[in-house]
Short mmCIF file of C-alpha atoms in Angstrom, two decimals:
data_model
loop_
_atom_site.label_atom_id
_atom_site.label_comp_id
_atom_site.label_asym_id
_atom_site.label_seq_id
_atom_site.Cartn_x
_atom_site.Cartn_y
_atom_site.Cartn_z
CA THR A 2 127.67 117.36 172.83
CA ALA A 3 128.50 116.37 169.26
CA VAL A 4 132.19 115.74 168.58
CA GLY A 5 133.89 116.14 165.20
CA VAL A 6 137.21 114.90 163.86
CA HIS A 7 140.16 114.68 166.26
CA GLY A 8 137.82 115.14 169.20
CA ALA A 9 137.00 118.76 168.33
CA PRO A 10 133.42 119.99 168.90
CA ALA A 11 131.35 119.55 165.76
CA GLU A 12 129.66 122.56 164.20
CA PRO A 13 125.92 122.66 164.97
CA PRO A 14 123.54 121.98 162.03
CA GLY A 15 123.26 124.91 159.66
CA THR A 16 126.53 126.49 160.79
CA THR A 17 128.72 125.44 157.87
CA LEU A 18 128.47 124.68 154.17
CA PRO A 19 131.10 123.43 151.69
CA LEU A 20 133.56 126.05 150.46
CA VAL A 21 132.35 125.44 146.91
CA ALA A 22 128.95 126.81 147.97
CA ALA A 23 130.56 130.14 148.90
CA ILE A 24 132.67 130.30 145.73
CA GLY A 25 129.64 129.53 143.58
CA ALA A 26 127.54 132.15 145.36
CA ILE A 27 130.05 134.90 144.62
CA ALA A 28 130.53 133.79 141.00
CA VAL A 29 126.78 133.64 140.33
CA LEU A 30 126.06 137.03 141.91
CA THR A 31 128.95 138.78 140.17
CA GLY A 32 128.09 137.35 136.77
CA SER A 33 124.38 138.09 137.00
CA LEU A 34 124.94 141.68 138.17
CA ILE A 35 127.26 142.37 135.25
CA VAL A 36 124.75 140.95 132.78
CA SER A 37 121.86 142.90 134.34
CA LYS A 38 123.78 146.17 134.16
CA TYR A 39 124.49 145.86 130.44
CA LEU A 40 120.96 144.59 129.78
CA LEU A 41 119.41 147.61 131.49
CA GLU A 42 121.64 150.00 129.55
CA ALA A 43 120.62 148.29 126.30
CA LEU A 44 116.88 148.33 126.99
CA VAL A 45 116.40 151.67 128.75
CA GLY A 46 115.94 153.42 125.40
CA PHE A 47 112.65 151.59 124.80
CA ALA A 48 110.99 153.77 127.48
CA TRP A 49 109.01 150.92 129.01
CA PRO A 50 107.25 151.46 132.39
CA VAL A 51 109.65 151.64 135.34
CA ALA A 52 108.03 148.53 136.84
CA VAL A 53 109.19 146.51 133.82
CA TYR A 54 112.80 147.60 134.24
CA VAL A 55 112.70 146.96 137.98
CA ALA A 56 111.37 143.45 137.39
CA LEU A 57 114.01 142.75 134.72
CA LEU A 58 116.84 144.11 136.84
CA ALA A 59 115.76 142.10 139.88
CA ALA A 60 115.15 138.90 137.93
CA VAL A 61 118.38 138.97 135.92
CA GLY A 62 120.60 140.55 138.58
CA TYR A 63 119.43 138.65 141.64
CA GLY A 64 117.25 135.76 140.46
CA PRO A 65 120.21 133.45 139.77
CA SER A 66 121.54 134.03 143.29
CA VAL A 67 118.21 133.08 144.84
CA TRP A 68 118.30 129.90 142.77
CA TRP A 69 121.86 129.18 143.91
CA CYS A 70 120.96 129.64 147.58
CA ARG A 71 118.08 127.20 147.21
CA PHE A 72 120.29 124.75 145.32
CA VAL A 73 122.96 124.92 148.04
CA SER A 74 120.35 124.40 150.74
CA ARG A 75 118.93 121.32 149.03
CA ARG A 76 122.27 119.90 147.88
CA TRP A 77 124.38 120.28 151.00
CA ALA A 78 122.02 121.01 153.88
CA THR A 79 118.46 120.51 155.12
CA GLY A 80 116.57 122.29 152.34
CA ASP A 81 115.28 124.86 154.84
CA LEU A 82 116.81 128.29 154.16
CA GLY A 83 115.90 129.41 157.66
CA VAL A 84 118.10 126.70 159.14
CA ASP A 85 120.75 126.52 156.44
CA ILE A 86 121.58 130.23 155.93
CA GLY A 87 119.68 131.93 158.75
CA LEU A 88 116.96 133.35 156.50
CA THR A 89 114.30 133.93 159.14
CA ALA A 90 112.29 137.03 159.94
CA ARG A 91 111.08 138.18 163.34
CA PHE A 92 109.33 141.30 164.52
CA ALA A 93 112.45 142.11 166.57
CA ASP A 94 114.36 142.62 163.32
CA LEU A 95 112.72 146.06 163.06
CA GLY A 96 114.53 146.97 166.27
CA TRP A 97 117.82 145.20 165.61
CA GLY A 98 118.06 146.50 162.04
CA PRO A 99 118.50 150.19 162.91
CA LEU A 100 121.00 149.32 165.64
CA ILE A 101 123.08 147.27 163.22
CA TRP A 102 122.80 150.07 160.67
CA LEU A 103 124.18 152.54 163.22
CA GLY A 104 127.08 150.19 163.89
CA ALA A 105 127.75 149.91 160.17
CA VAL A 106 127.63 153.69 159.77
CA GLY A 107 130.14 154.03 162.60
CA ALA A 108 132.47 151.55 160.91
CA GLN A 109 132.00 153.33 157.59
CA ILE A 110 132.83 156.73 159.10
CA ALA A 111 135.94 155.39 160.84
CA VAL A 112 137.33 153.69 157.75
CA GLY A 113 136.22 156.56 155.51
CA ALA A 114 138.13 159.02 157.68
CA ILE A 115 141.28 156.91 157.36
CA VAL A 116 140.82 156.59 153.61
CA VAL A 117 140.43 160.35 153.21
CA ALA A 118 143.33 161.11 155.55
CA LEU A 119 145.64 158.84 153.56
CA GLY A 120 144.47 160.30 150.27
CA VAL A 121 143.13 157.00 148.97
CA PRO A 122 140.92 157.54 145.89
CA LEU A 123 137.25 157.17 146.80
CA VAL A 124 134.11 157.37 144.68
CA GLY A 125 130.80 156.55 146.36
CA ASN A 126 128.54 153.87 144.91
CA THR A 127 125.63 156.36 144.84
CA GLU A 128 127.49 158.99 142.84
CA GLY A 129 125.31 160.45 140.10
CA ILE A 130 121.98 159.30 141.54
CA ASP A 131 120.86 162.88 142.03
CA GLU A 132 121.93 164.07 138.58
CA ILE A 133 118.86 165.34 136.78
CA ARG A 134 120.54 164.73 133.42
CA ALA A 135 120.67 160.98 134.06
CA ASP A 136 117.92 158.85 132.55
CA ARG A 137 115.25 158.80 135.25
CA THR A 138 113.93 155.36 134.34
CA TYR A 139 117.45 153.93 134.63
CA VAL A 140 118.10 155.64 137.97
CA VAL A 141 114.71 154.81 139.52
CA SER A 142 115.07 151.16 138.49
CA LEU A 143 118.50 150.96 140.10
CA VAL A 144 117.37 152.66 143.30
CA ILE A 145 114.28 150.50 143.82
CA THR A 146 116.27 147.35 143.15
CA ALA A 147 119.05 148.49 145.48
CA VAL A 148 116.65 149.13 148.37
CA ILE A 149 114.46 146.04 148.01
CA ALA A 150 116.13 143.22 146.09
CA ALA A 151 119.76 143.88 146.96
CA PRO A 152 119.41 143.82 150.77
CA ILE A 153 117.57 140.48 150.72
CA VAL A 154 119.67 138.67 148.15
CA GLU A 155 123.08 140.09 149.08
CA GLU A 156 122.52 139.18 152.73
CA MET A 157 121.45 135.68 151.70
CA VAL A 158 124.65 135.39 149.67
CA PHE A 159 127.31 137.05 151.83
CA ARG A 160 126.01 136.68 155.37
CA GLY A 161 124.26 133.41 154.54
CA VAL A 162 126.00 131.12 152.07
CA VAL A 163 129.44 132.76 151.92
CA MET A 164 129.90 133.03 155.69
CA ARG A 165 128.85 129.42 156.22
CA GLY A 166 131.02 128.23 153.35
CA LEU A 167 134.07 130.04 154.75
CA ARG A 168 133.28 128.76 158.25
CA SER A 169 134.04 125.24 157.07
CA ARG A 170 137.67 126.30 156.58
CA LEU A 171 138.31 129.38 158.73
CA PRO A 172 137.82 130.57 162.32
CA VAL A 173 134.90 132.90 162.89
CA VAL A 174 136.95 136.13 163.10
CA ALA A 175 138.64 135.39 159.78
CA VAL A 176 135.25 134.54 158.27
CA VAL A 177 133.85 137.95 159.25
CA VAL A 178 136.86 139.75 157.78
CA VAL A 179 137.06 137.77 154.53
CA GLN A 180 133.35 137.93 153.75
CA GLY A 181 133.43 141.67 154.45
CA LEU A 182 136.29 142.14 151.98
CA LEU A 183 134.47 140.06 149.39
CA PHE A 184 131.33 142.16 149.94
CA GLY A 185 133.33 145.33 149.31
CA ALA A 186 135.02 143.87 146.24
CA ALA A 187 131.65 142.86 144.79
CA HIS A 188 130.80 146.55 144.40
CA VAL A 189 133.73 147.34 142.11
CA ASP A 190 132.69 149.12 138.92
CA PRO A 191 135.30 149.80 136.20
CA ALA A 192 133.60 153.15 135.54
CA ARG A 193 134.79 154.41 138.95
CA GLY A 194 138.45 153.79 138.14
CA SER A 195 140.85 154.21 141.05
CA GLY A 196 137.94 155.41 143.18
CA ASN A 197 137.10 151.75 143.65
CA VAL A 198 139.98 151.38 146.11
CA GLY A 199 138.48 153.60 148.77
CA LEU A 200 134.97 152.36 148.06
CA VAL A 201 135.97 148.72 148.58
CA LEU A 202 137.64 149.56 151.90
CA VAL A 203 134.63 151.51 153.17
CA LEU A 204 132.05 148.95 152.07
CA SER A 205 134.19 146.13 153.46
CA SER A 206 133.82 147.69 156.89
CA VAL A 207 130.05 147.71 156.41
CA GLY A 208 130.13 144.06 155.38
CA MET A 209 132.16 143.20 158.47
CA ALA A 210 129.70 145.03 160.72
CA PHE A 211 126.84 143.07 159.19
CA GLY A 212 128.87 139.89 159.58
CA VAL A 213 129.41 140.47 163.29
CA ALA A 214 125.68 141.01 163.75
CA VAL A 215 124.84 137.75 161.99
CA VAL A 216 127.38 135.84 164.06
CA LEU A 217 125.88 137.23 167.28
CA LEU A 218 122.21 136.88 166.28
CA GLY A 219 122.45 133.78 164.09
CA ARG A 220 120.07 135.20 161.48
CA VAL A 221 120.20 137.46 158.44
CA GLY A 222 116.82 139.12 159.02
CA PRO A 223 118.27 141.99 161.08
CA SER A 224 121.11 142.59 158.61
CA ILE A 225 118.59 142.70 155.73
CA VAL A 226 116.77 145.53 157.51
CA ALA A 227 120.05 147.35 158.19
CA HIS A 228 121.17 146.87 154.58
CA ALA A 229 117.90 148.31 153.26
CA ILE A 230 118.24 151.37 155.49
#
């Protein structure tokens, strides 16, 4: 058995990354999402095909995070994303994914009930999607990106790099809680005003549920499926 400093068991390969990797992952994702949002709003008036907007939104909003994950893997680990952040896919993920999703829904309902009972302002992050008056190209682009690109990249970031970066400094329970809170905070939108408070709390519970699953399974494949659902 490998032994670390002061005789404590060393973390197995691929379990931890430097804290700076986690900080960088959050900074890159937050910055790129802000830029992509304003870019889409500026270009939607050109009425280009939806596929063009989807590609732009995915490339600008999530491309930098994919680059960062690869950089982290090569700079501080083995260079294999499957080993370094648990990015592996198995057929069993199609079974685990729905189960994890159900667990996340349960956590969301429990926290949502508390938020509503306490009168905490809450605005959902899908508010307005069904409004016919909204620009359809804008909405469709956001939805497609949210169901395909977001689950893959956000799981790579939060349940991959961030969790392993925090694990170098914190015990596993604290890691699950902190990364969940960061996941919720990443969905803050100034346009929602005080409604962000309840939204962050609810989505943090989802992030924690995903985090528990990744700790137990050691991979982000199942949480990607759950996130997409």
